[in-house]
Amino acid sequence: MDRANQVAIAGRIADKIAVEYIYGLEFGSDEQKLHLTILVPSPQRVKLTELAPFVEIALNDVRGVTFKIFQTSEARKLLNDGNIYFLVACGKGNLLYQSADNSPMQEKSSTEIIKTLKTAKSVFDVAKARIGSFDDGAKFYMEKQDFPVALFMLHQVCELNCRALEVALFGKEKRSHQLSEHRKFITALLPDFNLLSEDHNNDMGRNLLNLFDKCYSSVRYENGFTVEGADIQLAYDIASRLNRSVDLIFESFLSRLTSISKVPELIEQAKPTLEIDTVLIRS
């Protein structure tokens, strides 16, 4: 979607509701999709959820565009706190609409961005080290053919990857052990995020995700819990793919933020370093 179309879409939204800023973040494999961060005056006499239908009306004939509405005061606080997602999404280059009564949002200095990058990478690396321990545990119990415990370990690989991404990009995490809740939380800002890769997004893959969630409590609190018929290797592959996907998303945001900071050499220091290897079950 070209810039002119993006600006036109933002203008249509501004015609429907009182808006101070609209930013557009391109996403998808070919960056042909657009996620809008819509900032409205603070305080609002109506709930933000009540504004959403008017935005949907403005986007009625537009495909590939999603949105999230915030009060401008909240966005400013998140930017001041060094929230990586907002630093990228609300970058000057992504501004599509600004009301006549507002001046541009204040930008972070390169020094402040560098500090934010280093903090986020440190938090992410600590989380990834813990994820690696659960991955080792999954492989250990797969080899012992203790599949309920192996699935519990894989659930933790998936959950902790979601939490690592949430904390590193958004500055907060969803307090839930349900993977579906983490997906809902993340896709509000990253619409193309999925727990399953394209080739795993089928009934078998979705059933395994449900089994992951069941394993979390059943392995800990139920005696005799079994996972007969579950494809353990596929379960491992799903967790491994999600691990790599989270790495790539995090690296992508660091790359964008590094570009904003105009210190490109930082990206090499910021890249995630941990990998999860594919493993085959021994018969």
Coordinates of N, CA and C in Angstrom, one line a residue, residues 36-269:
L36 N -2.7 0.5 12.3 CA -2.8 1.9 12.6 C -2.8 2.0 14.2
T37 N -2.0 3.0 14.6 CA -2.0 3.4 16.0 C -2.8 4.7 16.0
I38 N -4.0 4.7 16.6 CA -4.8 5.9 16.5 C -4.8 6.6 17.9
L39 N -4.4 7.8 18.0 CA -4.3 8.5 19.3 C -5.4 9.6 19.3
V40 N -6.2 9.5 20.4 CA -7.4 10.4 20.5 C -7.2 11.3 21.8
P41 N -7.9 12.4 21.8 CA -7.7 13.3 23.0 C -7.9 12.7 24.3
S42 N -7.2 13.2 25.3 CA -7.4 12.8 26.7 C -8.0 13.9 27.5
P43 N -8.9 13.7 28.4 CA -9.7 12.4 28.6 C -10.8 12.4 27.6
Q44 N -11.3 11.2 27.4 CA -12.4 10.9 26.5 C -13.7 10.8 27.3
R45 N -14.8 11.4 26.7 CA -16.1 11.3 27.3 C -16.7 9.9 27.0
V46 N -16.2 9.3 26.0 CA -16.7 7.9 25.6 C -15.6 6.9 25.8
K47 N -15.9 5.7 25.9 CA -14.9 4.6 26.0 C -14.3 4.4 24.7
L48 N -13.0 4.0 24.7 CA -12.3 3.8 23.4 C -13.0 2.7 22.6
T49 N -13.6 1.7 23.3 CA -14.3 0.7 22.5 C -15.5 1.2 21.8
E50 N -16.0 2.3 22.3 CA -17.2 2.9 21.6 C -16.8 3.7 20.3
L51 N -15.5 4.0 20.2 CA -15.0 4.7 19.0 C -14.7 3.7 17.9
A52 N -14.4 2.5 18.3 CA -13.9 1.5 17.3 C -14.9 1.3 16.2
P53 N -16.3 1.2 16.4 CA -17.2 1.0 15.3 C -17.1 2.1 14.2
F54 N -16.8 3.3 14.6 CA -16.7 4.4 13.7 C -15.5 4.3 12.8
V55 N -14.4 3.7 13.4 CA -13.2 3.5 12.7 C -13.4 2.3 11.7
E56 N -14.2 1.3 12.1 CA -14.5 0.2 11.2 C -15.3 0.6 10.1
I57 N -16.2 1.6 10.3 CA -17.0 2.1 9.2 C -16.1 2.8 8.1
A58 N -15.1 3.6 8.6 CA -14.2 4.3 7.8 C -13.3 3.3 7.0
L59 N -13.1 2.1 7.5 CA -12.3 1.1 6.9 C -13.1 0.0 6.2
N60 N -14.3 0.2 6.0 CA -15.3 -0.8 5.5 C -14.8 -1.4 4.2
D61 N -14.3 -0.7 3.3 CA -14.0 -1.2 2.0 C -12.4 -1.4 1.8
V62 N -11.7 -1.3 3.0 CA -10.3 -1.4 2.9 C -9.8 -2.8 3.5
R63 N -8.9 -3.4 2.8 CA -8.4 -4.7 3.2 C -7.0 -4.6 3.7
G64 N -6.6 -5.5 4.7 CA -5.2 -5.5 5.2 C -4.9 -4.4 6.1
V65 N -5.9 -3.7 6.7 CA -5.6 -2.6 7.7 C -6.3 -3.0 9.0
T66 N -5.5 -3.0 10.1 CA -6.0 -3.2 11.4 C -5.7 -1.9 12.2
F67 N -6.2 -1.9 13.5 CA -6.0 -0.7 14.3 C -6.1 -0.9 15.7
K68 N -5.6 0.0 16.5 CA -5.7 0.0 18.0 C -5.8 1.5 18.4
I69 N -6.8 1.8 19.3 CA -7.0 3.2 19.7 C -6.4 3.4 21.1
F70 N -5.7 4.5 21.3 CA -5.2 4.8 22.6 C -5.5 6.3 22.8
Q71 N -5.5 6.7 24.1 CA -5.4 8.1 24.4 C -4.0 8.6 24.2
T72 N -3.9 9.8 23.7 CA -2.6 10.4 23.5 C -1.7 10.4 24.7
S73 N -2.3 10.7 25.9 CA -1.6 10.8 27.1 C -0.9 9.4 27.5
E74 N -1.7 8.3 27.2 CA -1.1 7.0 27.4 C 0.1 6.7 26.5
A75 N -0.1 7.1 25.2 CA 1.0 6.9 24.3 C 2.2 7.7 24.7
R76 N 2.0 8.9 25.1 CA 3.2 9.8 25.5 C 3.9 9.1 26.7
K77 N 3.2 8.6 27.6 CA 3.8 7.9 28.8 C 4.6 6.7 28.3
L78 N 4.0 5.9 27.4 CA 4.7 4.7 26.9 C 6.0 5.1 26.2
L79 N 5.9 6.2 25.4 CA 7.1 6.7 24.7 C 8.2 7.1 25.7
N80 N 7.8 7.9 26.7 CA 8.7 8.3 27.7 C 9.3 7.2 28.5
D81 N 8.5 6.1 28.7 CA 9.1 4.9 29.4 C 10.0 4.1 28.6
G82 N 10.1 4.5 27.3 CA 11.0 3.7 26.4 C 10.4 2.4 25.9
N83 N 9.1 2.4 25.7 CA 8.4 1.3 25.1 C 8.8 1.0 23.7
I84 N 9.5 -0.1 23.4 CA 10.0 -0.3 22.1 C 9.0 -0.3 21.0
Y85 N 7.8 -1.0 21.3 CA 6.8 -1.0 20.3 C 6.4 0.4 19.9
F86 N 6.1 1.3 20.9 CA 5.6 2.6 20.6 C 6.7 3.5 20.0
L87 N 8.0 3.3 20.4 CA 9.0 4.0 19.8 C 9.1 3.8 18.3
V88 N 8.9 2.5 17.9 CA 8.9 2.2 16.5 C 7.6 2.6 15.8
A89 N 6.4 2.2 16.4 CA 5.1 2.4 15.7 C 4.9 3.9 15.6
C90 N 5.3 4.7 16.6 CA 5.0 6.1 16.5 C 6.2 6.9 16.1
G91 N 7.1 6.3 15.3 CA 8.2 7.0 14.7 C 7.7 8.1 13.7
K92 N 8.5 9.1 13.6 CA 8.1 10.2 12.7 C 7.8 9.8 11.3
G93 N 8.5 8.8 10.8 CA 8.3 8.3 9.5 C 7.0 7.6 9.3
N94 N 6.3 7.2 10.4 CA 5.1 6.5 10.3 C 3.8 7.4 10.5
L95 N 4.1 8.7 10.7 CA 3.0 9.6 11.0 C 2.1 9.8 9.7
L96 N 0.8 9.5 9.8 CA -0.1 9.7 8.6 C -1.0 10.8 8.8
Y97 N -1.3 11.2 10.1 CA -2.2 12.3 10.3 C -1.9 13.0 11.6
Q98 N -2.0 14.3 11.6 CA -1.8 15.1 12.8 C -2.7 16.2 12.8
S99 N -3.5 16.4 13.8 CA -4.5 17.5 13.9 C -3.8 18.8 13.9
A100 N -4.5 19.8 13.4 CA -3.9 21.2 13.3 C -3.5 21.7 14.7
D101 N -4.2 21.3 15.7 CA -4.0 21.8 17.1 C -2.8 21.2 17.8
N102 N -2.1 20.2 17.2 CA -1.1 19.5 17.9 C 0.3 19.6 17.2
S103 N 1.3 19.7 18.1 CA 2.7 19.7 17.6 C 3.2 18.3 17.5
P104 N 4.2 18.0 16.7 CA 4.7 16.6 16.6 C 5.1 16.0 18.0
M105 N 4.9 14.7 18.1 CA 5.3 14.0 19.3 C 6.8 14.1 19.5
Q106 N 7.2 14.3 20.8 CA 8.6 14.5 21.1 C 9.4 13.2 20.8
E107 N 10.5 13.3 20.1 CA 11.3 12.1 19.8 C 12.3 11.8 20.9
K108 N 12.7 10.6 21.0 CA 13.8 10.2 21.9 C 15.1 10.5 21.3
S109 N 16.1 10.8 22.1 CA 17.5 11.1 21.5 C 18.1 9.7 21.2
S110 N 19.2 9.7 20.4 CA 19.9 8.5 20.1 C 20.4 7.8 21.4
T111 N 20.9 8.7 22.3 CA 21.4 8.1 23.6 C 20.3 7.4 24.3
E112 N 19.1 7.9 24.4 CA 18.0 7.3 25.1 C 17.6 6.0 24.4
I113 N 17.6 6.0 23.1 CA 17.2 4.8 22.3 C 18.2 3.7 22.5
I114 N 19.5 4.1 22.5 CA 20.6 3.1 22.8 C 20.4 2.4 24.1
K115 N 20.1 3.2 25.1 CA 19.8 2.7 26.5 C 18.6 1.7 26.5
T116 N 17.6 2.1 25.8 CA 16.4 1.3 25.7 C 16.7 0.0 25.0
L117 N 17.5 0.0 23.9 CA 17.8 -1.2 23.2 C 18.6 -2.1 24.1
K118 N 19.6 -1.6 24.8 CA 20.4 -2.5 25.7 C 19.6 -3.1 26.8
T119 N 18.7 -2.3 27.4 CA 17.8 -2.9 28.4 C 16.9 -4.0 27.9
A120 N 16.3 -3.7 26.7 CA 15.4 -4.7 26.1 C 16.1 -6.0 25.8
K121 N 17.3 -5.9 25.2 CA 18.1 -7.0 24.9 C 18.5 -7.8 26.1
S122 N 18.9 -7.2 27.2 CA 19.2 -7.8 28.4 C 18.0 -8.6 29.0
V123 N 16.9 -8.0 29.0 CA 15.7 -8.7 29.5 C 15.3 -9.9 28.6
F124 N 15.4 -9.7 27.3 CA 15.1 -10.8 26.4 C 16.1 -11.9 26.5
D125 N 17.4 -11.6 26.6 CA 18.4 -12.7 26.7 C 18.2 -13.5 28.0
V126 N 17.8 -12.9 29.1 CA 17.5 -13.6 30.4 C 16.4 -14.6 30.2
A127 N 15.3 -14.1 29.5 CA 14.1 -14.9 29.3 C 14.5 -16.1 28.4
K128 N 15.3 -15.8 27.4 CA 15.6 -16.9 26.4 C 16.5 -17.9 27.1
A129 N 17.3 -17.6 28.0 CA 18.1 -18.6 28.7 C 17.2 -19.5 29.5
R130 N 16.2 -19.0 30.1 CA 15.2 -19.8 30.9 C 14.4 -20.7 29.9
I131 N 14.1 -20.2 28.7 CA 13.4 -21.0 27.7 C 14.3 -22.1 27.3
G132 N 15.6 -21.9 27.1 CA 16.5 -22.9 26.7 C 16.5 -24.1 27.7
S133 N 16.4 -23.7 29.0 CA 16.3 -24.8 30.1 C 15.1 -25.7 29.9
F134 N 14.0 -25.1 29.6 CA 12.8 -25.9 29.4 C 12.9 -26.7 28.1
D135 N 13.5 -26.1 27.1 CA 13.7 -26.9 25.9 C 14.6 -28.1 26.2
D136 N 15.6 -28.0 26.9 CA 16.5 -29.1 27.3 C 15.7 -30.1 28.1
G137 N 14.8 -29.7 29.0 CA 13.9 -30.6 29.7 C 13.0 -31.3 28.8
A138 N 12.4 -30.7 27.8 CA 11.5 -31.3 26.9 C 12.3 -32.5 26.1
K139 N 13.5 -32.2 25.7 CA 14.2 -33.2 25.0 C 14.6 -34.4 25.9
F140 N 14.9 -34.1 27.1 CA 15.2 -35.1 28.1 C 14.0 -36.1 28.3
Y141 N 12.9 -35.5 28.5 CA 11.7 -36.3 28.8 C 11.1 -37.0 27.5
M142 N 11.4 -36.4 26.4 CA 11.0 -37.1 25.1 C 11.9 -38.3 24.9
E143 N 13.1 -38.3 25.3 CA 14.0 -39.4 25.1 C 13.6 -40.5 26.1
K144 N 13.1 -40.1 27.3 CA 12.7 -41.1 28.3 C 11.2 -41.5 28.0
Q145 N 10.6 -40.9 27.0 CA 9.2 -41.2 26.6 C 8.2 -40.9 27.7
D146 N 8.6 -39.9 28.5 CA 7.6 -39.4 29.5 C 6.9 -38.2 28.8
F147 N 6.0 -38.5 28.0 CA 5.4 -37.5 27.1 C 4.6 -36.4 27.8
P148 N 3.8 -36.8 28.9 CA 3.1 -35.7 29.6 C 4.0 -34.6 30.1
V149 N 5.1 -35.0 30.7 CA 6.1 -34.0 31.2 C 6.8 -33.3 30.1
A150 N 7.1 -34.0 29.0 CA 7.7 -33.3 27.8 C 6.7 -32.2 27.3
L151 N 5.4 -32.5 27.2 CA 4.5 -31.5 26.7 C 4.4 -30.3 27.7
F152 N 4.5 -30.6 29.0 CA 4.5 -29.5 30.0 C 5.7 -28.6 29.7
M153 N 6.8 -29.2 29.5 CA 8.0 -28.4 29.2 C 7.8 -27.6 27.9
L154 N 7.2 -28.2 26.9 CA 7.0 -27.5 25.6 C 6.0 -26.4 25.8
H155 N 5.0 -26.6 26.6 CA 4.1 -25.5 26.9 C 4.8 -24.3 27.5
Q156 N 5.8 -24.6 28.4 CA 6.5 -23.5 29.0 C 7.4 -22.8 28.0
V157 N 8.0 -23.6 27.0 CA 8.7 -22.9 25.9 C 7.9 -21.9 25.2
C158 N 6.6 -22.3 24.9 CA 5.7 -21.4 24.1 C 5.3 -20.3 25.0
E159 N 4.9 -20.5 26.2 CA 4.4 -19.4 27.1 C 5.5 -18.4 27.4
L160 N 6.6 -18.9 27.7 CA 7.7 -18.0 28.1 C 8.2 -17.2 26.8
N161 N 8.1 -17.8 25.6 CA 8.4 -17.0 24.4 C 7.5 -15.8 24.3
C162 N 6.2 -16.1 24.5 CA 5.2 -15.0 24.4 C 5.5 -14.0 25.5
R163 N 5.8 -14.4 26.7 CA 6.0 -13.4 27.7 C 7.3 -12.6 27.5
A164 N 8.3 -13.3 26.9 CA 9.5 -12.6 26.6 C 9.3 -11.5 25.5
L165 N 8.5 -11.8 24.5 CA 8.2 -10.8 23.5 C 7.3 -9.7 24.1
E166 N 6.4 -10.0 24.9 CA 5.5 -9.0 25.5 C 6.3 -8.0 26.4
V167 N 7.2 -8.5 27.2 CA 7.9 -7.6 28.1 C 8.9 -6.8 27.3
A168 N 9.6 -7.5 26.4 CA 10.7 -6.8 25.6 C 10.1 -5.7 24.7
L169 N 8.9 -5.9 24.1 CA 8.4 -4.9 23.2 C 7.4 -4.0 23.8
F170 N 6.5 -4.5 24.7 CA 5.4 -3.8 25.2 C 5.6 -3.3 26.6
G171 N 6.6 -3.8 27.3 CA 6.9 -3.4 28.7 C 6.0 -4.0 29.7
K172 N 5.2 -5.0 29.3 CA 4.3 -5.7 30.3 C 3.9 -7.0 29.7
E173 N 3.5 -7.9 30.6 CA 3.1 -9.2 30.1 C 1.7 -9.6 30.5
K174 N 1.1 -10.5 29.7 CA -0.2 -11.0 30.0 C -0.1 -12.0 31.1
R175 N -0.7 -11.8 32.2 CA -0.6 -12.8 33.4 C -1.6 -13.9 33.1
S176 N -1.2 -14.9 32.4 CA -2.1 -16.0 32.1 C -1.2 -17.2 31.6
H177 N -1.6 -18.4 31.9 CA -0.9 -19.6 31.4 C -1.5 -20.1 30.2
Q178 N -2.6 -19.5 29.7 CA -3.3 -19.9 28.5 C -2.7 -19.3 27.3
L179 N -2.2 -20.1 26.4 CA -1.5 -19.6 25.2 C -2.5 -18.8 24.3
S180 N -3.7 -19.1 24.3 CA -4.7 -18.3 23.5 C -4.8 -16.9 24.1
E181 N -4.7 -16.7 25.4 CA -4.7 -15.4 26.0 C -3.5 -14.6 25.6
H182 N -2.4 -15.2 25.5 CA -1.1 -14.5 25.1 C -1.3 -14.1 23.6
R183 N -1.8 -15.0 22.8 CA -2.0 -14.7 21.4 C -2.9 -13.5 21.2
K184 N -4.0 -13.4 22.0 CA -4.9 -12.3 21.9 C -4.2 -11.0 22.3
F185 N -3.4 -11.1 23.4 CA -2.7 -9.9 23.9 C -1.7 -9.4 22.9
I186 N -1.0 -10.3 22.2 CA 0.1 -9.8 21.3 C -0.5 -9.3 20.0
T187 N -1.6 -10.0 19.5 CA -2.1 -9.6 18.2 C -2.8 -8.3 18.2
A188 N -3.2 -7.8 19.4 CA -3.8 -6.5 19.4 C -2.8 -5.4 18.9
L189 N -1.5 -5.7 19.0 CA -0.5 -4.7 18.4 C 0.3 -5.3 17.3
L190 N 0.4 -6.7 17.2 CA 1.1 -7.3 16.2 C 0.1 -8.3 15.5
P191 N -0.7 -7.8 14.6 CA -1.8 -8.6 14.0 C -1.4 -9.9 13.3
D192 N -0.2 -10.0 12.8 CA 0.2 -11.2 12.1 C 0.8 -12.2 13.0
F193 N 0.9 -11.9 14.3 CA 1.5 -12.9 15.2 C 0.6 -14.2 15.3
N194 N 1.3 -15.3 15.2 CA 0.5 -16.6 15.4 C 1.4 -17.6 16.1
L195 N 0.7 -18.3 16.9 CA 1.4 -19.4 17.7 C 1.8 -20.5 16.8
L196 N 1.1 -20.7 15.7 CA 1.4 -21.7 14.7 C 2.0 -21.2 13.4
S197 N 3.0 -21.8 12.8 CA 3.4 -21.5 11.5 C 2.4 -21.9 10.5
E198 N 2.5 -21.4 9.3 CA 1.5 -21.7 8.2 C 1.3 -23.1 8.0
D199 N 2.4 -23.9 8.0 CA 2.2 -25.4 7.7 C 1.7 -26.2 8.9
H200 N 1.7 -25.5 10.1 CA 1.1 -26.2 11.3 C -0.2 -25.7 11.7
N201 N -0.7 -24.7 10.9 CA -2.0 -24.1 11.2 C -3.2 -24.9 10.7
N202 N -3.4 -26.1 11.3 CA -4.4 -27.0 10.9 C -5.0 -27.6 12.2
D203 N -6.0 -28.5 12.0 CA -6.7 -29.1 13.2 C -5.7 -29.8 14.1
M204 N -4.7 -30.5 13.6 CA -3.7 -31.2 14.4 C -2.9 -30.2 15.2
G205 N -2.4 -29.2 14.6 CA -1.6 -28.2 15.3 C -2.4 -27.5 16.4
R206 N -3.7 -27.1 16.0 CA -4.5 -26.4 17.0 C -4.9 -27.3 18.2
N207 N -5.1 -28.6 17.9 CA -5.4 -29.6 19.0 C -4.2 -29.7 19.9
L208 N -3.0 -29.6 19.4 CA -1.8 -29.7 20.2 C -1.7 -28.5 21.1
L209 N -2.0 -27.3 20.6 CA -2.0 -26.1 21.4 C -2.9 -26.2 22.6
N210 N -4.1 -26.8 22.3 CA -5.1 -27.0 23.4 C -4.5 -28.0 24.4
L211 N -3.8 -29.0 23.9 CA -3.2 -30.0 24.8 C -2.1 -29.4 25.6
F212 N -1.3 -28.5 25.0 CA -0.3 -27.8 25.8 C -0.9 -27.1 27.0
D213 N -2.0 -26.4 26.8 CA -2.7 -25.7 27.9 C -3.2 -26.7 29.0
K214 N -3.7 -27.8 28.5 CA -4.2 -28.8 29.4 C -3.1 -29.4 30.3
C215 N -2.0 -29.6 29.6 CA -0.8 -30.2 30.3 C -0.3 -29.3 31.4
Y216 N -0.4 -28.0 31.3 CA 0.2 -27.1 32.3 C -0.4 -27.4 33.7
S217 N -1.7 -27.6 33.8 CA -2.3 -27.9 35.1 C -2.3 -29.4 35.4
S218 N -2.6 -30.2 34.4 CA -2.8 -31.6 34.6 C -1.6 -32.3 35.0
V219 N -0.4 -32.0 34.4 CA 0.8 -32.7 34.8 C 1.2 -32.4 36.3
R220 N 0.8 -31.2 36.7 CA 1.2 -30.7 38.1 C 0.2 -31.2 39.1
Y221 N -1.1 -31.4 38.8 CA -2.1 -31.6 39.8 C -2.9 -32.9 39.6
E222 N -2.8 -33.6 38.5 CA -3.6 -34.8 38.3 C -2.6 -36.0 38.2
N223 N -3.1 -37.1 38.8 CA -2.4 -38.4 38.8 C -2.8 -39.1 37.5
G224 N -1.9 -39.8 36.8 CA -2.3 -40.6 35.7 C -2.7 -39.9 34.4
F225 N -2.3 -38.6 34.3 CA -2.6 -37.9 33.1 C -1.8 -38.4 31.9
T226 N -2.5 -38.7 30.8 CA -1.8 -39.3 29.6 C -2.0 -38.4 28.4
V227 N -1.2 -38.6 27.4 CA -1.3 -37.9 26.1 C -1.3 -38.9 25.0
E228 N -2.0 -39.9 25.1 CA -2.0 -41.0 24.1 C -2.5 -40.4 22.7
G229 N -1.8 -40.8 21.7 CA -2.1 -40.3 20.3 C -1.6 -39.0 19.9
A230 N -0.9 -38.3 20.9 CA -0.4 -37.0 20.6 C 0.9 -37.2 19.8
D231 N 1.1 -36.3 18.8 CA 2.3 -36.3 18.0 C 3.4 -35.5 18.6
I232 N 4.3 -36.1 19.4 CA 5.2 -35.4 20.3 C 6.2 -34.6 19.4
Q233 N 6.7 -35.3 18.3 CA 7.6 -34.6 17.5 C 7.0 -33.3 16.9
L234 N 5.8 -33.4 16.4 CA 5.1 -32.2 15.9 C 5.0 -31.1 17.0
A235 N 4.7 -31.6 18.2 CA 4.6 -30.6 19.3 C 5.9 -29.9 19.5
Y236 N 7.0 -30.6 19.4 CA 8.3 -30.0 19.6 C 8.6 -29.1 18.4
D237 N 8.2 -29.5 17.2 CA 8.4 -28.6 16.1 C 7.6 -27.3 16.2
I238 N 6.4 -27.4 16.7 CA 5.6 -26.2 16.9 C 6.3 -25.2 17.9
A239 N 6.8 -25.8 19.0 CA 7.5 -24.9 20.0 C 8.7 -24.3 19.4
S240 N 9.5 -25.1 18.6 CA 10.7 -24.7 18.1 C 10.5 -23.6 17.0
R241 N 9.4 -23.7 16.2 CA 9.1 -22.7 15.2 C 8.7 -21.4 15.9
L242 N 7.9 -21.5 17.0 CA 7.5 -20.3 17.7 C 8.7 -19.6 18.3
N243 N 9.6 -20.4 18.8 CA 10.9 -19.8 19.4 C 11.6 -19.0 18.4
R244 N 11.8 -19.5 17.2 CA 12.5 -18.8 16.1 C 11.7 -17.6 15.6
S245 N 10.4 -17.7 15.6 CA 9.5 -16.6 15.2 C 9.6 -15.4 16.1
V246 N 9.6 -15.7 17.4 CA 9.8 -14.7 18.4 C 11.1 -14.0 18.3
D247 N 12.2 -14.7 18.0 CA 13.5 -14.1 17.8 C 13.5 -13.2 16.6
L248 N 12.8 -13.6 15.5 CA 12.8 -12.8 14.3 C 12.0 -11.5 14.5
I249 N 10.9 -11.6 15.3 CA 10.0 -10.4 15.5 C 10.8 -9.4 16.4
F250 N 11.5 -9.9 17.4 CA 12.3 -9.1 18.3 C 13.4 -8.4 17.5
E251 N 14.1 -9.2 16.7 CA 15.2 -8.7 15.9 C 14.7 -7.6 15.0
S252 N 13.5 -7.8 14.4 CA 12.9 -6.9 13.4 C 12.7 -5.5 14.1
F253 N 12.2 -5.5 15.3 CA 11.9 -4.3 16.0 C 13.2 -3.6 16.5
L254 N 14.2 -4.4 16.8 CA 15.5 -3.8 17.2 C 16.1 -3.1 16.0
S255 N 15.9 -3.8 14.8 CA 16.5 -3.3 13.6 C 15.8 -1.9 13.2
R256 N 14.5 -1.9 13.3 CA 13.8 -0.6 13.0 C 14.2 0.5 14.0
L257 N 14.3 0.1 15.3 CA 14.6 1.1 16.3 C 16.1 1.6 16.1
T258 N 16.9 0.6 15.7 CA 18.3 1.0 15.5 C 18.4 2.0 14.3
S259 N 17.6 1.8 13.3 CA 17.5 2.7 12.2 C 17.1 4.1 12.6
I260 N 16.1 4.1 13.5 CA 15.7 5.4 14.0 C 16.8 6.1 14.8
S261 N 17.5 5.3 15.6 CA 18.6 5.9 16.4 C 19.8 6.4 15.6
K262 N 19.9 5.9 14.3 CA 21.0 6.2 13.4 C 22.3 5.7 13.9
V263 N 22.3 4.6 14.6 CA 23.5 3.9 15.1 C 23.4 2.5 14.6
P264 N 23.6 2.2 13.3 CA 23.3 0.9 12.7 C 24.1 -0.3 13.3
E265 N 25.3 0.0 13.8 CA 26.1 -1.1 14.3 C 25.5 -1.7 15.5
L266 N 24.6 -1.1 16.2 CA 23.9 -1.7 17.3 C 23.2 -3.0 17.0
I267 N 22.7 -3.1 15.8 CA 21.8 -4.2 15.5 C 22.6 -5.6 15.7
E268 N 23.9 -5.6 15.3 CA 24.7 -6.8 15.5 C 24.8 -7.2 17.0
Q269 N 24.9 -6.2 17.8 CA 25.0 -6.4 19.3 C 23.6 -6.9 19.8

